[in-house]
Short mmCIF file of C-alpha atoms in Angstrom, two decimals:
data_model
loop_
_atom_site.label_atom_id
_atom_site.label_comp_id
_atom_site.label_asym_id
_atom_site.label_seq_id
_atom_site.Cartn_x
_atom_site.Cartn_y
_atom_site.Cartn_z
CA MET A 176 54.51 -14.43 -31.06
CA PHE A 177 57.64 -14.03 -32.93
CA ASN A 178 59.08 -16.04 -35.84
CA ASP A 179 62.11 -16.89 -33.78
CA PRO A 180 60.94 -19.60 -31.31
CA LYS A 181 63.74 -19.02 -28.78
CA TYR A 182 61.61 -16.13 -27.41
CA ASN A 183 58.96 -18.65 -26.22
CA CYS A 184 56.26 -16.11 -26.74
CA PHE A 185 52.88 -16.89 -28.45
CA THR A 186 49.90 -14.98 -29.69
CA MET A 187 46.87 -15.39 -31.72
CA ASN A 188 45.71 -14.08 -35.06
CA GLU A 189 43.29 -11.65 -33.33
CA MET A 190 46.11 -10.01 -31.42
CA ILE A 191 48.31 -9.62 -34.37
CA LYS A 192 45.37 -8.04 -36.28
CA GLU A 193 44.97 -5.60 -33.41
CA ILE A 194 48.66 -4.65 -33.48
CA ILE A 195 48.63 -4.11 -37.21
CA SER A 196 45.12 -2.63 -37.91
CA THR A 197 43.94 -0.55 -34.98
CA GLN A 198 44.37 3.12 -35.19
CA LYS A 199 45.74 3.41 -31.65
CA PHE A 200 48.78 1.22 -32.52
CA LYS A 201 49.22 3.02 -35.81
CA ASP A 202 49.40 6.37 -33.95
CA LYS A 203 51.36 5.28 -30.85
CA TYR A 204 53.73 2.82 -32.36
CA PRO A 205 54.46 3.96 -35.86
CA TRP A 206 57.64 1.66 -35.94
CA ARG A 207 55.38 -1.46 -35.54
CA THR A 208 55.32 -2.00 -39.38
CA GLU A 209 58.92 -2.76 -39.32
CA PHE A 210 58.17 -5.78 -37.25
CA LYS A 211 55.07 -7.11 -39.02
CA SER A 212 56.91 -9.80 -40.68
CA SER A 213 58.56 -10.96 -37.44
CA LEU A 214 55.07 -11.70 -35.80
CA LYS A 215 53.28 -14.79 -36.28
CA PRO A 216 50.34 -16.52 -34.47
CA MET A 217 50.50 -19.73 -32.39
CA ALA A 218 50.56 -22.96 -34.47
CA ARG A 219 47.16 -24.15 -35.29
CA ASP A 220 47.55 -27.47 -33.39
CA LYS A 221 48.21 -25.60 -30.18
CA LEU A 222 45.63 -22.89 -30.88
CA GLU A 223 42.73 -25.36 -31.86
CA SER A 224 43.47 -28.41 -29.86
CA GLY A 225 40.85 -30.29 -28.01
CA LYS A 226 42.09 -28.97 -24.71
CA VAL A 227 41.91 -25.33 -25.95
CA VAL A 228 38.32 -25.93 -27.13
CA SER A 229 37.31 -27.48 -23.90
CA TYR A 230 38.79 -24.59 -21.96
CA GLN A 231 36.99 -22.10 -24.21
CA LYS A 232 33.64 -23.95 -23.59
CA VAL A 233 34.14 -23.87 -19.75
CA ILE A 234 35.23 -20.20 -19.61
CA ARG A 235 32.26 -19.37 -21.85
CA ALA A 236 29.78 -21.31 -19.64
CA LEU A 237 31.29 -19.58 -16.53
CA ILE A 238 31.08 -16.03 -17.98
CA GLU A 239 27.49 -16.59 -19.12
CA ALA A 240 26.44 -18.30 -15.86
CA PRO A 241 27.47 -15.52 -14.75
CA THR A 242 30.37 -15.58 -12.42
CA VAL A 243 30.88 -13.10 -9.68
CA ASP A 244 34.29 -11.55 -9.01
CA THR A 245 34.64 -12.24 -5.26
CA ARG A 246 36.77 -9.00 -4.77
CA THR A 247 34.36 -6.56 -6.27
CA GLY A 248 31.01 -8.39 -6.01
CA LYS A 249 30.48 -7.57 -9.70
CA VAL A 250 29.95 -10.14 -12.45
CA TYR A 251 32.89 -10.87 -14.88
CA ASN A 252 32.38 -9.68 -18.40
CA LEU A 253 34.94 -10.74 -20.83
CA SER A 254 35.04 -10.58 -24.61
CA PRO A 255 35.31 -13.57 -26.88
CA VAL A 256 38.89 -12.77 -27.79
CA ASP A 257 39.80 -12.43 -24.01
CA GLN A 258 38.10 -15.81 -23.36
CA LYS A 259 40.05 -17.39 -26.30
CA MET A 260 43.32 -15.87 -25.07
CA LEU A 261 42.79 -17.26 -21.56
CA ALA A 262 41.80 -20.73 -22.95
CA CYS A 263 45.01 -20.90 -24.98
CA ALA A 264 47.14 -19.97 -22.01
CA LEU A 265 45.51 -22.42 -19.69
CA ALA A 266 45.46 -25.22 -22.15
CA ASN A 267 49.13 -24.85 -23.08
CA ASP A 268 50.43 -24.09 -19.63
CA LEU A 269 51.58 -20.59 -20.63
CA HIS A 270 51.68 -17.33 -18.51
CA THR A 271 49.40 -14.68 -19.82
CA CYS A 272 50.93 -11.32 -20.75
CA THR A 273 48.05 -8.84 -20.50
CA GLU A 274 47.22 -5.52 -18.53
CA ASP A 275 43.58 -6.52 -18.32
CA GLY A 276 42.80 -6.73 -14.67
CA PRO A 277 39.48 -8.50 -14.99
CA ALA A 278 40.94 -11.15 -17.33
CA ILE A 279 43.79 -11.92 -14.87
CA SER A 280 41.54 -11.85 -11.75
CA PHE A 281 39.01 -14.28 -13.52
CA CYS A 282 41.85 -16.71 -14.17
CA LYS A 283 43.25 -16.54 -10.61
CA GLN A 284 39.72 -16.93 -9.12
CA GLU A 285 38.58 -19.78 -11.40
CA PHE A 286 41.61 -21.69 -12.29
CA PRO A 287 43.94 -21.15 -9.19
CA SER A 288 45.95 -24.34 -9.46
CA VAL A 289 46.24 -24.37 -13.28
CA TYR A 290 46.86 -20.71 -14.08
CA LYS A 291 50.57 -19.95 -14.13
CA GLY A 292 50.00 -16.18 -13.69
CA ASN A 293 50.61 -13.02 -15.67
CA LEU A 294 53.84 -11.52 -16.76
CA CYS A 295 54.29 -7.96 -17.39
CA ALA A 296 56.40 -6.54 -20.32
CA LEU A 297 59.42 -5.88 -18.07
CA GLU A 298 59.31 -9.29 -16.57
CA ILE A 299 59.51 -10.82 -20.18
CA ILE A 300 62.53 -8.59 -20.88
CA ASN A 301 64.04 -9.69 -17.54
CA THR A 302 63.55 -13.34 -18.58
CA TRP A 303 65.33 -12.82 -22.00
CA LEU A 304 68.20 -10.87 -20.13
CA GLN A 305 68.65 -13.59 -17.56
CA SER A 306 68.76 -16.40 -20.24
CA GLY A 307 71.36 -14.40 -22.26
CA MET A 308 68.91 -13.97 -25.19
CA LEU A 309 69.12 -10.08 -24.94
CA GLN A 310 72.26 -8.07 -24.50
CA TRP A 311 71.44 -4.71 -22.88
CA ASP A 312 72.84 -1.66 -24.68
CA PRO A 313 72.16 2.09 -24.98
CA THR A 314 69.83 1.59 -27.88
CA LYS A 315 67.58 -0.62 -25.89
CA GLN A 316 67.78 1.65 -22.94
CA SER A 317 66.60 4.64 -25.05
CA LEU A 318 63.69 2.42 -26.32
CA LEU A 319 62.79 1.81 -22.65
CA GLN A 320 62.68 5.58 -22.00
CA GLU A 321 60.00 5.65 -24.78
CA TRP A 322 57.62 3.88 -22.42
CA ARG A 323 57.32 7.06 -20.37
CA VAL A 324 56.52 9.09 -23.40
CA THR A 325 53.95 6.47 -24.71
CA ASN A 326 52.45 6.41 -21.21
CA GLU A 327 52.89 2.64 -20.83
CA PRO A 328 51.38 1.09 -17.69
CA HIS A 329 53.41 0.90 -14.42
CA GLN A 330 55.66 -2.06 -14.04
CA PRO A 331 55.75 -3.98 -10.76
CA LEU A 332 58.47 -2.96 -8.26
CA GLN A 333 59.89 -6.29 -8.13
CA ALA A 334 60.36 -6.34 -11.96
CA ILE A 335 61.99 -3.07 -11.92
CA ALA A 336 64.36 -4.10 -9.09
CA ARG A 337 65.16 -7.19 -11.11
CA PHE A 338 65.86 -5.16 -14.20
CA ARG A 339 68.14 -2.81 -12.43
CA SER A 340 70.21 -5.66 -10.96
CA LEU A 341 70.54 -7.42 -14.27
CA THR A 342 71.37 -4.37 -16.37
CA ASN A 343 72.84 -1.88 -13.79
CA GLN A 344 70.73 0.66 -15.61
CA PRO A 345 68.10 2.89 -14.23
CA TYR A 346 64.44 2.46 -14.83
CA PHE A 347 62.49 5.76 -15.12
CA MET B 155 23.31 -19.66 -18.88
CA GLU B 156 22.73 -20.86 -15.27
CA TRP B 157 24.19 -23.71 -13.44
CA GLN B 158 21.86 -26.69 -13.23
CA GLY B 159 23.04 -28.81 -10.32
CA HIS B 160 19.91 -31.28 -10.61
CA LYS B 161 21.42 -32.09 -14.25
CA LEU B 162 24.62 -33.31 -12.63
CA LYS B 163 22.60 -35.40 -10.20
CA ALA B 164 20.58 -36.84 -13.05
CA PHE B 165 23.71 -37.62 -15.07
CA LEU B 166 25.48 -39.32 -12.26
CA GLU B 167 22.34 -41.54 -11.33
CA GLU B 168 21.96 -42.48 -14.96
CA ASN B 169 25.57 -43.03 -16.05
CA GLY B 170 27.77 -43.07 -12.93
CA PRO B 171 30.14 -42.86 -11.40
CA THR B 172 29.18 -42.41 -7.80
CA ILE B 173 29.68 -39.20 -5.98
CA SER B 174 32.59 -40.80 -4.05
CA GLU B 175 34.28 -42.16 -7.21
CA LEU B 176 33.87 -38.79 -8.93
CA ALA B 177 35.29 -37.00 -5.99
CA LEU B 178 38.30 -39.36 -5.90
CA LYS B 179 38.76 -38.88 -9.68
CA ILE B 180 38.70 -35.14 -9.63
CA GLY B 181 40.59 -34.80 -6.38
CA ILE B 182 38.00 -32.84 -4.37
CA SER B 183 35.76 -33.78 -1.48
CA ARG B 184 32.32 -35.50 -1.71
CA GLN B 185 30.95 -32.31 0.04
CA SER B 186 31.98 -30.11 -2.92
CA ILE B 187 30.11 -32.36 -5.40
CA SER B 188 27.13 -32.37 -3.16
CA SER B 189 27.23 -28.50 -3.08
CA TRP B 190 27.22 -28.53 -7.04
CA ILE B 191 24.17 -30.80 -7.05
CA ALA B 192 22.57 -28.32 -4.53
CA GLY B 193 23.17 -25.53 -7.07
CA GLN B 194 26.52 -24.01 -6.38
CA ALA B 195 28.50 -23.66 -9.77
CA PRO B 196 31.89 -25.30 -9.53
CA LYS B 197 35.02 -23.33 -9.98
CA GLY B 198 36.51 -23.24 -13.52
CA GLU B 199 39.34 -25.74 -13.02
CA HIS B 200 36.76 -28.10 -11.18
CA LEU B 201 34.16 -27.63 -14.02
CA MET B 202 37.02 -28.60 -16.50
CA ALA B 203 37.96 -31.58 -14.64
CA LEU B 204 34.31 -32.58 -14.14
CA CYS B 205 33.58 -32.38 -17.96
CA GLU B 206 36.76 -34.38 -18.77
CA SER B 207 35.87 -37.03 -16.25
CA LEU B 208 32.37 -37.37 -17.48
CA ASN B 209 33.32 -36.81 -21.15
CA SER B 210 30.44 -34.09 -21.40
CA ASP B 211 30.19 -30.63 -22.77
CA PRO B 212 29.98 -27.95 -19.99
CA SER B 213 26.95 -26.39 -21.56
CA PHE B 214 25.02 -29.57 -20.73
CA PHE B 215 24.93 -28.44 -17.06
CA PHE B 216 23.87 -24.95 -17.83
CA LYS B 217 20.54 -23.50 -18.89
CA THR B 218 20.68 -21.25 -21.86
CA GLU B 219 18.52 -18.25 -22.36
CA VAL B 220 17.82 -16.81 -25.77
CA PRO B 221 17.21 -13.07 -25.67
CA HIS B 222 13.96 -11.89 -27.24
CA THR B 223 14.70 -9.58 -30.21
CA ASP B 224 12.30 -7.65 -32.42
CA LEU B 225 13.60 -6.46 -35.82
CA PRO B 226 11.38 -3.94 -37.68
CA LEU B 227 9.83 -5.04 -40.91
CA HIS B 228 10.48 -1.67 -42.66
CA ARG B 229 12.29 0.77 -40.45
CA LYS B 230 15.32 -0.23 -42.59
CA ARG B 231 17.55 1.78 -44.85
CA GLY B 232 16.30 2.22 -48.25
CA ALA B 233 14.95 -1.01 -49.95
CA ALA B 234 16.67 -3.49 -47.56
CA LYS B 235 14.77 -6.47 -46.49
CA THR B 236 14.71 -8.23 -43.19
CA THR B 237 16.41 -11.68 -43.74
CA ASP B 238 17.19 -14.63 -41.50
CA ALA B 239 20.81 -13.36 -41.68
CA SER B 240 19.83 -9.98 -40.28
CA GLN B 241 17.64 -11.45 -37.58
CA LYS B 242 20.50 -13.75 -36.42
CA ALA B 243 22.92 -10.87 -36.53
CA ALA B 244 20.54 -8.74 -34.45
CA GLN B 245 20.04 -11.46 -31.92
CA ALA B 246 23.95 -12.01 -31.77
CA LEU B 247 24.20 -8.16 -31.10
CA VAL B 248 21.55 -8.24 -28.48
CA SER B 249 23.29 -11.20 -26.76
CA LYS B 250 26.45 -9.28 -26.07
CA TYR B 251 24.32 -7.09 -23.62
CA SER B 252 22.37 -9.66 -21.71
CA LEU B 253 25.11 -10.37 -19.16
CA LEU B 254 25.16 -6.55 -18.39
CA PHE B 255 21.55 -6.16 -17.95
CA ARG B 256 21.10 -9.41 -15.97
CA GLN B 257 23.00 -7.77 -13.14
CA TYR B 258 20.13 -5.31 -12.68
CA PRO B 259 17.02 -7.53 -11.99
CA SER B 260 14.52 -4.60 -11.49
CA PRO B 261 13.68 -3.12 -14.87
CA PRO B 262 11.92 0.31 -14.56
CA ILE B 263 8.25 0.69 -15.29
CA THR B 264 7.52 1.95 -18.85
CA LEU B 265 4.39 3.57 -19.90
CA ARG B 266 2.04 1.05 -21.55
CA ILE B 267 -0.70 2.15 -23.97
CA SER B 268 -3.18 -0.40 -24.96
CA ALA B 269 -4.55 -0.29 -28.65
CA ARG B 270 -7.49 -2.23 -29.77
CA ILE B 271 -7.70 -0.91 -33.28
CA LEU B 272 -4.69 0.14 -35.36
CA ASP B 273 -6.05 3.13 -37.18
CA GLU B 274 -5.02 6.68 -37.74
CA SER B 275 -7.46 7.96 -34.84
CA THR B 276 -5.74 5.62 -32.28
CA ALA B 277 -2.30 6.49 -33.54
CA GLU B 278 -3.15 10.17 -32.94
CA LYS B 279 -4.53 9.57 -29.44
CA THR B 280 -1.47 7.42 -28.66
CA ALA B 281 0.88 10.06 -29.85
CA LEU B 282 -0.95 12.67 -27.63
CA MET B 283 -0.57 10.45 -24.62
CA VAL B 284 3.04 10.01 -25.29
CA ARG B 285 3.62 13.82 -25.65
CA GLU B 286 1.75 14.58 -22.45
CA TYR B 287 3.51 11.76 -20.52
CA CYS B 288 6.85 13.16 -21.71
CA LYS B 289 5.98 16.71 -21.20
CA ILE B 290 6.41 17.68 -24.79
CA ASP B 291 4.69 21.12 -24.91
CA SER B 292 6.37 22.48 -28.10
CA ALA B 293 4.58 21.92 -31.45
CA LYS B 294 8.00 21.81 -32.99
CA PRO B 295 9.19 18.39 -34.11
CA LEU B 296 11.58 16.65 -31.76
CA LYS B 297 15.37 17.26 -32.44
CA ILE B 298 17.70 14.26 -31.94
CA VAL B 299 18.51 15.17 -28.43
CA GLU B 300 14.89 15.49 -27.59
CA ALA B 301 14.11 12.16 -29.07
CA PHE B 302 16.68 10.61 -26.65
CA LYS B 303 15.15 12.57 -23.80
CA LEU B 304 11.77 10.90 -24.69
CA LEU B 305 13.31 7.56 -24.42
CA GLN B 306 14.62 8.46 -21.15
CA ARG B 307 11.30 9.65 -19.78
CA LEU B 308 9.73 6.39 -21.09
CA ASN B 309 12.45 4.38 -19.34
CA ILE B 310 13.54 2.89 -22.49
CA ILE B 311 17.32 2.48 -22.63
CA PRO B 312 19.12 3.45 -26.00
CA ILE B 313 22.28 1.73 -27.07
CA VAL B 314 24.07 3.64 -29.74
CA ARG B 315 26.62 1.78 -31.83
CA ARG B 316 27.44 0.83 -35.29
CA PHE B 317 25.50 -2.13 -36.61
CA PRO B 318 26.99 -5.06 -38.55
CA GLU B 319 26.39 -4.69 -42.29
CA SER B 320 23.83 -7.38 -42.39
CA ILE B 321 21.49 -5.46 -40.17
CA LYS B 322 20.18 -2.74 -42.60
CA SER B 323 18.17 -0.93 -40.02
CA TYR B 324 18.20 2.53 -38.43
CA ALA B 325 17.18 1.13 -35.18
CA PHE B 326 15.46 -1.94 -33.60
CA PHE B 327 13.57 -2.57 -30.32
CA SER B 328 14.55 -5.42 -27.96
CA LYS B 329 13.60 -6.56 -24.55
CA ILE B 330 16.55 -7.62 -22.48
CA VAL B 331 15.48 -9.35 -19.14
CA GLY B 332 12.48 -7.17 -19.00
CA TYR B 333 14.45 -3.93 -19.97
CA ASN B 334 13.05 -2.07 -23.04
CA VAL B 335 16.08 -1.42 -25.15
CA VAL B 336 16.35 0.46 -28.49
CA PHE B 337 19.50 -0.32 -30.49
CA ILE B 338 20.33 2.67 -32.70
CA ASN B 339 22.58 2.57 -35.58
CA SER B 340 25.10 5.27 -35.18
CA SER B 341 26.31 5.06 -38.85
CA SER B 342 22.90 6.56 -39.68
CA ASN B 343 22.33 10.24 -40.66
CA VAL B 344 20.82 12.24 -37.83
CA LEU B 345 18.07 13.32 -40.08
CA ASP B 346 16.92 9.61 -40.51
CA LEU B 347 17.22 8.78 -36.80
CA VAL B 348 14.53 10.81 -34.98
CA PHE B 349 11.54 9.03 -36.76
CA ALA B 350 13.27 5.66 -36.33
CA ILE B 351 13.62 6.34 -32.52
CA LEU B 352 10.07 7.35 -32.10
CA HIS B 353 9.01 4.26 -34.22
CA GLU B 354 10.91 2.01 -31.82
CA ALA B 355 9.53 3.90 -28.87
CA ALA B 356 6.13 3.03 -30.13
CA HIS B 357 6.99 -0.68 -30.09
CA ALA B 358 8.22 -0.40 -26.67
CA ILE B 359 5.05 1.16 -25.11
CA LEU B 360 2.29 -0.39 -27.13
CA ASP B 361 0.21 -3.24 -25.60
CA LEU B 362 -1.42 -4.93 -28.51
CA THR B 363 -2.79 -8.00 -26.93
CA GLU B 364 -6.21 -7.01 -27.65
CA VAL B 365 -5.85 -6.37 -31.36
CA GLU B 366 -7.40 -8.92 -33.62
CA GLN B 367 -4.63 -10.98 -35.27
CA LYS B 368 -5.63 -11.46 -38.77
CA SER B 369 -3.33 -14.16 -40.24
CA GLY B 370 -0.41 -13.03 -42.31
CA ASP B 371 -0.54 -9.16 -42.04
CA PHE B 372 -0.35 -8.65 -38.30
CA ASP B 373 3.26 -7.69 -38.20
CA PHE B 374 2.86 -5.34 -41.19
CA ARG B 375 -0.11 -3.60 -39.53
CA VAL B 376 1.84 -3.22 -36.32
CA GLU B 377 4.68 -1.60 -38.19
CA GLU B 378 2.46 0.71 -40.05
CA PHE B 379 0.84 1.61 -36.91
CA ALA B 380 4.15 2.23 -35.16
CA ASP B 381 4.98 4.57 -38.14
CA ALA B 382 1.66 6.44 -37.69
CA VAL B 383 2.26 7.10 -33.85
CA ALA B 384 5.91 8.09 -34.69
CA ASN B 385 4.71 10.39 -37.39
CA GLN B 386 2.03 12.04 -35.01
CA ILE B 387 4.57 12.43 -32.23
CA GLN B 388 7.20 14.13 -34.57
CA PHE B 389 4.82 16.25 -36.67
CA HIS B 390 2.32 18.06 -34.58
CA PRO B 391 -0.73 19.45 -36.36
CA ALA B 392 0.31 22.98 -35.43
CA TYR B 393 3.72 22.56 -37.01
CA LEU B 394 2.36 21.16 -40.18
CA ASP B 395 0.02 24.01 -40.36
CA LEU B 396 2.76 26.45 -39.92
CA VAL B 397 4.78 24.84 -42.75
CA SER B 398 1.83 24.71 -44.93
CA ARG B 399 1.33 28.41 -44.63
CA SER B 400 4.90 29.15 -45.03
CA ILE B 401 5.13 27.58 -48.40
CA GLU B 402 1.59 28.58 -49.66
CA GLY B 403 1.95 30.71 -52.84
CA CYS B 404 5.66 29.95 -53.32
CA ASN B 405 7.13 28.49 -56.54
CA ILE B 406 8.53 24.97 -56.31
CA GLY B 407 12.21 26.16 -55.93
CA THR B 408 11.34 28.40 -53.01
CA GLN B 409 9.33 25.60 -51.50
CA VAL B 410 12.26 23.37 -51.74
CA ILE B 411 14.59 25.91 -50.03
CA LYS B 412 12.07 26.80 -47.32
CA LEU B 413 11.52 22.98 -46.50
CA LYS B 414 15.17 22.11 -46.58
CA LYS B 415 15.94 25.01 -44.11
CA LEU B 416 13.09 23.77 -41.84
CA CYS B 417 14.28 20.21 -41.95
CA ALA B 418 17.82 21.05 -41.12
CA GLU B 419 16.64 23.18 -38.22
CA ASN B 420 14.27 20.71 -36.92
CA HIS B 421 16.13 17.31 -37.62
CA HIS B 422 13.59 15.59 -39.91
CA SER B 423 13.61 14.67 -43.57
CA VAL B 424 12.13 16.48 -46.45
CA TYR B 425 10.42 13.22 -47.43
CA GLY B 426 8.76 12.93 -43.77
CA ILE B 427 7.20 16.52 -44.09
CA TYR B 428 6.30 16.02 -47.80
CA THR B 429 4.09 12.98 -47.03
CA ASN B 430 2.28 14.75 -44.15
CA LEU B 431 1.76 17.92 -46.24
CA ALA B 432 0.35 15.90 -49.29
CA ARG B 433 -1.86 13.94 -47.00
CA MET B 434 -3.44 16.99 -45.53
CA GLY B 435 -3.92 18.53 -48.95
CA ALA B 436 -1.38 21.36 -48.36
CA PRO B 437 -0.38 23.57 -51.39
CA ILE B 438 2.81 21.69 -52.06
CA LYS B 439 4.12 21.70 -55.52
CA LEU B 440 7.06 19.34 -55.12
CA SER B 441 6.66 15.80 -56.49
CA LYS B 442 7.71 12.67 -54.39
CA LEU B 443 10.75 12.39 -56.50
CA ASP B 444 11.61 16.15 -55.74
CA ALA B 445 11.25 15.35 -52.03
CA VAL B 446 13.48 12.40 -52.27
CA LYS B 447 16.19 14.27 -54.02
CA SER B 448 16.06 17.14 -51.76
CA ASN B 449 16.46 14.59 -48.86
CA SER B 450 19.51 13.30 -50.39
CA THR B 451 21.19 16.69 -50.82
CA LEU B 452 20.27 17.59 -47.24
CA ARG B 453 21.67 14.44 -45.92
CA LYS B 454 25.11 15.19 -47.48
CA LYS B 455 25.18 18.19 -45.14
CA THR B 456 24.16 16.48 -42.02
CA PRO B 457 26.45 14.26 -40.07
CA SER B 458 25.80 10.61 -38.94
CA LEU B 459 25.50 10.12 -35.32
CA ASN B 460 28.93 8.57 -35.34
CA GLY B 461 30.16 11.89 -36.85
CA VAL B 462 28.78 13.51 -33.76
CA LEU B 463 29.76 11.13 -31.15
CA PHE B 464 33.37 10.82 -32.44
CA GLN B 465 33.96 14.23 -33.90
CA ASN B 466 37.20 14.74 -31.87
CA LYS B 467 37.77 11.16 -30.93
CA LYS B 468 38.34 12.26 -27.39
CA PRO B 469 37.00 9.97 -24.55
CA ARG B 470 35.86 12.77 -22.33
CA GLU B 471 33.85 14.46 -25.07
CA TYR B 472 32.29 11.10 -26.31
CA LEU B 473 31.33 10.26 -22.70
CA ASP B 474 29.73 13.59 -22.14
CA LEU B 475 27.67 13.07 -25.13
CA LEU B 476 26.78 9.43 -24.04
CA GLN B 477 25.81 10.89 -20.62
CA ASN B 478 23.43 13.23 -22.28
CA ILE B 479 21.71 10.52 -24.56
CA SER B 480 21.96 7.36 -22.57
CA PRO B 481 22.67 8.05 -18.96
CA SER B 482 21.20 4.80 -17.59
CA PHE B 483 23.39 2.54 -20.06
CA LEU B 484 26.40 4.51 -19.10
CA LYS B 485 25.73 4.11 -15.39
CA MET B 486 25.42 0.33 -15.99
CA ILE B 487 28.77 0.29 -17.75
CA GLN B 488 30.38 2.47 -15.01
CA ASN B 489 29.00 0.32 -12.31
CA ASN B 490 30.60 -2.84 -13.69
CA LEU B 491 33.77 -1.40 -14.93
CA GLU B 492 36.11 -3.28 -12.40
CA SER B 493 35.10 -6.65 -13.78
CA THR B 494 34.60 -5.88 -17.23
CA SER B 495 37.62 -6.37 -19.65
CA THR B 496 38.85 -3.60 -21.77
CA ARG B 497 38.00 -5.42 -24.96
CA LYS B 498 34.49 -6.08 -23.69
CA LEU B 499 34.13 -2.45 -22.67
CA GLY B 500 35.01 -1.55 -26.35
CA GLU B 501 32.42 -3.99 -27.49
CA LEU B 502 29.53 -2.86 -25.36
CA LEU B 503 30.14 0.74 -26.34
CA GLY B 504 30.67 -0.07 -30.01
CA ILE B 505 33.74 2.03 -30.23
CA GLU B 506 35.99 -0.27 -32.07
CA GLY B 507 37.88 1.54 -34.77
CA GLU B 508 36.87 4.88 -33.37
CA MET B 509 38.37 5.17 -30.06
CA ASP B 510 40.98 3.47 -27.77
CA ALA B 511 39.17 1.44 -25.24
CA LYS B 512 41.84 1.65 -22.76
CA GLU B 513 41.87 5.47 -22.74
CA LEU B 514 38.02 5.32 -22.41
CA ARG B 515 38.47 2.94 -19.43
CA GLU B 516 40.93 5.60 -17.80
CA GLU B 517 38.55 8.22 -18.32
CA LEU B 518 35.60 6.26 -16.83
CA VAL B 519 37.80 5.56 -13.83
CA THR B 520 38.69 9.15 -13.46
CA ARG B 521 34.96 10.08 -13.49
CA ALA B 522 34.19 7.42 -11.00
CA GLY B 523 36.91 8.85 -8.73
CA ALA B 524 35.57 12.32 -9.05
CA SER B 525 32.16 11.32 -8.17
CA ALA B 526 33.01 9.26 -5.35
#
């Protein structure tokens, strides 16, 4: 996702386009333009490998079959971009980082042994803190407070507890 | 797509390996493979392992259905033609919805009207039947909301969204797993849509199996007939008579002003009323060109359907409008919300670029909670 590979995050062209182009992001995160040049998509060999393509085909076949969500009894309906994102994550042995419940649930149900799981945003920050890549400071703390203003999704209690122990800072 | 266990059986019998060998290779039980052959689709990771092991494409083991799509021959914008590209784009658009409709295997019954001869008299009778069935008592032309109500009464499901550029139509009819669906291009001006909706409704209800199919021009005759039915539904003779009397004796300028006022009030084009008045020999002084020009100026003052739906870009208001014009479709979306990704939700509603799908989902969840 970022030019600097030490962050070990990956994304696709479609996601970058969403971040840059959608009105929602323009309105909600006006600062995103500063970081445009720091974003880059996954390398083509990882994005278009045979394994990614195979996973895409399998996921597509399952969605169209269709596949029933055993928790709800309803049929999974994921967009082509969601399907590609999941295929990239599964093929490259990566966690997903998405808020999308159906996408996560689909992966857990259909690929229980292969899927590494989903990380929330705070968990990613915790990982960087733990590895020493990030040093926490008042500026970063104030940015985190912004999450309440921009109505970001609730982060898991475990992630919040870990954040507090890593930074000795409150989480709103 | 549907899992075809017998294809796996046939493949293994023809190419190997044996079920035991395959089970060992994939790391699962023989019983699991037997259940796949019996018709139970494998889990994703097992399907992946199966395809890798057999060096086959997953789609080989599934049956593909191509949705049936009809594109109108001339219910297009301006002089646009129907091309292979537009047909493919329409089919691709329809395909996005087939999974949603497949979850509801009992489509409602729609009015069916059989027509043997495609002439003006049959069009008039068909229009009368539709008006009676849909309890349209007023002689006034249908406004846009009334046109959507007509679709509801006929159990035709409207899907309102922006069309890809290659589909240069106001609307088109499609059957999706037995459901009669009309796709409506929300980029279109409201003035243009009522007639288009009625035209597609005609396609949905007409049974033309007894019509003689002369080679070459059957499709064209059907389109002309659907136009005639739509025209008769929209322009009741009493309304045409009223308009004719109101413009009688007026100079051309006054006729234009009066017609534009009536068109704006009653959601139809100047050109539409002009052709009817000219056909009945009404004292209309406008030329065809005048009618087209008047249409153009009137259209500038009338919003597109997108303009109405996304006026304030608030999910609540958008959903209130959608509830009004397409309640069945909204109900399907709502019922499947839990297992539909947010991106897919945005795709199904065609709101990309207009509204945040996540906010819309939150509003739908709130509504579901309120009605529980």
